[in-house]
């Protein structure tokens, strides 16, 4: 994977970030979702390099080989605001003050927080298979709670750790043929690490508490995405089924938003890398 890329661990103030980076040209950051690592981009990142970009793929705080601070009752150490600050710090470490940004799933929530907190740093943002967390929570139905029950299970204290760590291979499912063997092996090693499992749960616990409050404060203050935004969603996932056209929701957050669906299941970077690369490269080339 990632032939020609460099990898390093960047030591930050209260965390450390494992990051892969390669290529030459305008910088693009790719943020993965749950429960993946930066390896999920192994079919997209090289294609973007071929299209003339510098590509940076970090593991989110606590995921994969990145590490965060001690866990606290308020979950602030794993809030999207803290993770977004990690990404900005990593990019400055690599010499990039401004960059393009794409986030998938939980990485999309981080991307949203980053572009709201650090608008000067982001030229363009792509938001993939995600909506603002507060928008999900304001639309809770029995269908949502049934299909996305893991959000609320993960929020419970102590229990999900015991359940998942008792047999992580049964809890997390992945196909090495569709994922790619090396990507699968890296992801499997991460999900077998109890510290990673706890950090991933803290991501969700923060989502239902401190992250939601941050987003609601933004809405009340009228804070919106000021750069061009692209919303993408997987046609074989359930986002459109639950909410209809995601662009109508994103339009309340981003005045300059466009987007479309991609024929893929949820893990679009692994399943439809050509289509995703084409959409991102076109959008990131004004």
C-alpha positions as semicolon CSV with decimal commas, in nm:
position;residue;x (nm);y (nm);z (nm)
1;X;0,000;0,000;0,000
2;X;0,092;0,366;-0,047
3;X;0,395;0,307;-0,265
4;X;0,605;0,623;-0,270
5;X;0,443;0,764;0,044
6;X;0,628;0,845;0,365
7;X;0,487;0,765;0,708
8;X;0,570;0,916;1,045
9;X;0,434;0,977;1,392
10;X;0,389;1,347;1,468
11;X;0,414;1,432;1,838
12;X;0,158;1,693;1,937
13;X;0,075;1,873;2,259
14;X;-0,153;1,609;2,411
15;X;-0,159;1,344;2,139
16;X;0,042;1,178;1,865
17;X;-0,071;1,133;1,507
18;X;0,034;0,859;1,268
19;X;0,030;1,003;0,917
20;X;0,105;0,895;0,562
21;X;0,191;1,159;0,303
22;X;0,313;1,169;-0,054
23;X;0,298;1,346;-0,387
24;X;0,358;1,699;-0,509
25;X;0,113;1,977;-0,572
26;X;-0,179;2,133;-0,382
27;X;-0,222;1,958;-0,044
28;X;-0,527;1,742;0,024
29;X;-0,610;1,580;0,360
30;X;-0,818;1,260;0,367
31;X;-0,990;1,171;0,697
32;X;-1,122;0,817;0,745
33;X;-1,431;0,698;0,930
34;X;-1,518;0,435;1,190
35;X;-1,372;0,178;1,245
36;X;-1,114;0,220;0,970
37;X;-0,764;0,366;0,970
38;X;-0,591;0,587;0,715
39;X;-0,523;0,268;0,517
40;X;-0,883;0,281;0,390
41;X;-0,759;0,543;0,139
42;X;-0,498;0,312;-0,015
43;X;-0,682;0,299;-0,351
44;X;-0,768;0,670;-0,361
45;X;-0,455;0,844;-0,230
46;X;-0,219;0,720;-0,505
47;X;-0,474;0,813;-0,771
48;X;-0,491;1,167;-0,632
49;X;-0,111;1,184;-0,639
50;X;-0,127;1,086;-1,006
51;X;-0,373;1,373;-1,057
52;X;-0,116;1,620;-0,921
53;X;-0,189;1,654;-0,549
54;X;0,007;1,618;-0,229
55;X;-0,199;1,374;-0,021
56;X;-0,196;1,345;0,357
57;X;-0,375;1,059;0,535
58;X;-0,368;1,067;0,916
59;X;-0,516;0,819;1,159
60;X;-0,775;1,009;1,362
61;X;-0,699;1,064;1,729
62;X;-0,714;0,728;1,909
63;X;-0,773;0,529;1,588
64;X;-0,514;0,305;1,426
65;X;-0,168;0,414;1,541
66;X;-0,264;0,763;1,663
67;X;-0,297;0,817;2,036
68;X;-0,486;1,068;2,248
69;X;-0,494;1,186;2,609
70;X;-0,639;1,009;2,910
71;X;-1,014;0,952;2,896
72;X;-1,230;1,195;3,094
73;X;-1,594;1,207;3,196
74;X;-1,673;1,495;2,959
75;X;-1,510;1,317;2,658
76;X;-1,345;1,647;2,560
77;X;-1,016;1,480;2,470
78;X;-1,190;1,300;2,184
79;X;-1,425;1,577;2,074
80;X;-1,415;1,668;1,709
81;X;-1,273;2,008;1,806
82;X;-0,966;1,840;1,955
83;X;-0,926;1,601;1,661
84;X;-0,959;1,887;1,413
85;X;-0,682;2,072;1,595
86;X;-0,463;1,763;1,553
87;X;-0,516;1,776;1,177
88;X;-0,427;2,145;1,158
89;X;-0,114;2,082;1,366
90;X;-0,008;1,789;1,147
91;X;-0,048;1,996;0,833
92;X;0,157;2,281;0,979
93;X;0,422;2,027;1,076
94;X;0,432;1,919;0,712
95;X;0,454;2,280;0,596
96;X;0,096;2,337;0,481
97;X;-0,094;2,635;0,622
98;X;-0,388;2,592;0,380
99;X;-0,521;2,276;0,223
100;X;-0,816;2,094;0,072
101;X;-1,001;1,855;0,299
102;X;-1,217;1,543;0,264
103;X;-1,376;1,348;0,547
104;X;-1,574;1,026;0,538
105;X;-1,821;0,914;0,806
106;X;-1,674;1,018;1,146
107;X;-1,395;1,187;0,952
108;X;-1,669;1,399;0,797
109;X;-1,769;1,521;1,142
110;X;-1,406;1,615;1,206
111;X;-1,389;1,790;0,869
112;X;-1,700;1,993;0,952
113;X;-1,557;2,098;1,287
114;X;-1,223;2,186;1,130
115;X;-1,372;2,407;0,861
116;X;-1,593;2,586;1,116
117;X;-1,313;2,637;1,370
118;X;-1,032;2,705;1,122
119;X;-1,190;2,857;0,810
120;X;-0,863;3,022;0,715
121;X;-0,696;2,680;0,678
122;X;-0,936;2,512;0,433
123;X;-0,968;2,603;0,066
124;X;-1,237;2,345;-0,018
125;X;-1,406;2,068;0,179
126;X;-1,565;1,739;0,069
127;X;-1,806;1,572;0,313
128;X;-1,864;1,205;0,237
129;X;-2,142;0,983;0,376
130;X;-2,213;1,218;0,664
131;X;-2,430;1,495;0,800
132;X;-2,371;1,718;1,102
133;X;-2,421;1,507;1,415
134;X;-2,680;1,752;1,546
135;X;-2,884;1,710;1,227
136;X;-2,896;1,334;1,277
137;X;-3,002;1,376;1,640
138;X;-3,272;1,631;1,561
139;X;-3,429;1,381;1,319
140;X;-3,435;1,071;1,535
141;X;-3,708;0,825;1,436
142;X;-3,764;0,460;1,519
143;X;-3,609;0,375;1,182
144;X;-3,295;0,578;1,259
145;X;-3,265;0,433;1,608
146;X;-3,303;0,081;1,471
147;X;-3,053;0,119;1,188
148;X;-2,804;0,334;1,381
149;X;-2,848;0,172;1,722
150;X;-2,473;0,145;1,767
151;X;-2,454;0,522;1,829
152;X;-2,653;0,478;2,149
153;X;-2,495;0,148;2,249
154;X;-2,147;0,301;2,218
155;X;-2,256;0,585;2,446
156;X;-2,319;0,351;2,739
157;X;-2,049;0,348;3,009
158;X;-1,823;0,039;3,031
159;X;-2,058;-0,213;2,866
160;X;-1,955;-0,173;2,499
161;X;-1,587;-0,213;2,588
162;X;-1,657;-0,546;2,756
163;X;-1,876;-0,669;2,471
164;X;-1,642;-0,570;2,189
165;X;-1,313;-0,668;2,349
166;X;-1,448;-1,011;2,441
167;X;-1,441;-1,101;2,070
168;X;-1,343;-0,809;1,842
169;X;-1,318;-1,033;1,536
170;X;-1,687;-1,120;1,571
171;X;-1,790;-0,760;1,637
172;X;-1,602;-0,596;1,349
173;X;-1,650;-0,749;1,008
174;X;-1,424;-0,695;0,709
175;X;-1,348;-0,874;0,386
176;X;-0,978;-0,877;0,290
177;X;-1,071;-0,924;-0,077
178;X;-1,279;-0,608;-0,095
179;X;-1,067;-0,408;0,150
180;X;-0,727;-0,522;0,022
181;X;-0,521;-0,759;0,236
182;X;-0,281;-0,502;0,384
183;X;-0,561;-0,259;0,463
184;X;-0,757;-0,542;0,625
185;X;-0,457;-0,654;0,831
186;X;-0,389;-0,303;0,960
187;X;-0,755;-0,249;1,046
188;X;-0,779;-0,589;1,216
189;X;-0,473;-0,517;1,432
190;X;-0,628;-0,186;1,540
191;X;-0,965;-0,335;1,634
192;X;-0,791;-0,596;1,849
193;X;-0,628;-0,322;2,058
194;X;-0,846;-0,239;2,364
195;X;-0,704;0,115;2,380
196;X;-0,813;0,179;2,021
197;X;-1,158;0,034;2,090
198;X;-1,200;0,263;2,392
199;X;-1,089;0,567;2,191
200;X;-1,334;0,484;1,911
201;X;-1,612;0,463;2,169
202;X;-1,506;0,799;2,312
203;X;-1,547;0,941;1,960
204;X;-1,915;0,840;1,971
205;X;-1,965;0,947;2,333
206;X;-1,830;1,290;2,244
207;X;-2,063;1,296;1,945
208;X;-2,377;1,270;2,156
209;X;-2,258;1,525;2,413
210;X;-1,987;1,787;2,360
211;X;-1,986;1,768;1,978
212;X;-2,360;1,817;1,962
213;X;-2,333;2,122;2,189
214;X;-2,059;2,271;1,972
215;X;-2,269;2,229;1,656
216;X;-2,580;2,373;1,819
217;X;-2,377;2,674;1,935
218;X;-2,261;2,726;1,576
219;X;-2,617;2,717;1,448
220;X;-2,729;2,965;1,712
221;X;-2,441;3,198;1,624
222;X;-2,497;3,167;1,250
223;X;-2,154;3,012;1,190
224;X;-2,144;2,846;0,848
225;X;-1,896;2,689;0,608
226;X;-1,742;2,973;0,409
227;X;-1,546;2,777;0,147
228;X;-1,689;2,573;-0,142
229;X;-1,824;2,238;-0,020
230;X;-1,894;1,907;-0,190
231;X;-2,136;1,654;-0,040
232;X;-2,101;1,294;-0,161
233;X;-2,300;0,993;-0,048
234;X;-2,302;0,621;-0,125
235;X;-2,612;0,516;-0,313
236;X;-2,605;0,168;-0,158
237;X;-2,588;0,310;0,195
238;X;-2,881;0,451;0,393
239;X;-2,820;0,828;0,412
240;X;-3,052;0,916;0,124
241;X;-3,305;0,656;0,238
242;X;-3,327;0,814;0,583
243;X;-3,328;1,182;0,488
244;X;-3,396;1,227;0,119
245;X;-3,160;1,464;-0,062
246;X;-2,860;1,530;0,170
247;X;-2,786;1,853;-0,018
248;X;-3,098;2,012;0,127
249;X;-2,961;1,957;0,477
250;X;-2,606;2,063;0,394
251;X;-2,735;2,382;0,230
252;X;-2,821;2,516;0,577
253;X;-2,454;2,481;0,674
254;X;-2,278;2,563;0,349
255;X;-2,412;2,833;0,113
256;X;-2,182;2,710;-0,166
257;X;-2,250;2,335;-0,169
258;X;-2,286;2,092;-0,457
259;X;-2,287;1,713;-0,459
260;X;-2,411;1,381;-0,586
261;X;-2,435;1,012;-0,503
262;X;-2,177;0,747;-0,592
263;X;-2,265;0,386;-0,673
264;X;-2,106;0,218;-0,370
265;X;-2,173;0,081;-0,025
266;X;-2,065;0,270;0,284
267;X;-1,689;0,220;0,247
268;X;-1,675;0,409;-0,081
269;X;-1,298;0,461;-0,086
270;X;-1,249;0,085;-0,095
271;X;-1,544;-0,004;-0,315
272;X;-1,550;0,272;-0,579
273;X;-1,207;0,438;-0,569
274;X;-1,212;0,551;-0,933
275;X;-1,543;0,733;-0,903
276;X;-1,450;0,888;-0,570
277;X;-1,109;0,999;-0,696
278;X;-1,266;1,156;-1,003
279;X;-1,520;1,349;-0,794
280;X;-1,257;1,472;-0,549
281;X;-0,997;1,564;-0,810
282;X;-1,252;1,757;-1,016
283;X;-1,374;1,948;-0,711
284;X;-1,026;2,019;-0,578
285;X;-0,915;2,161;-0,915
286;X;-1,101;2,493;-0,944
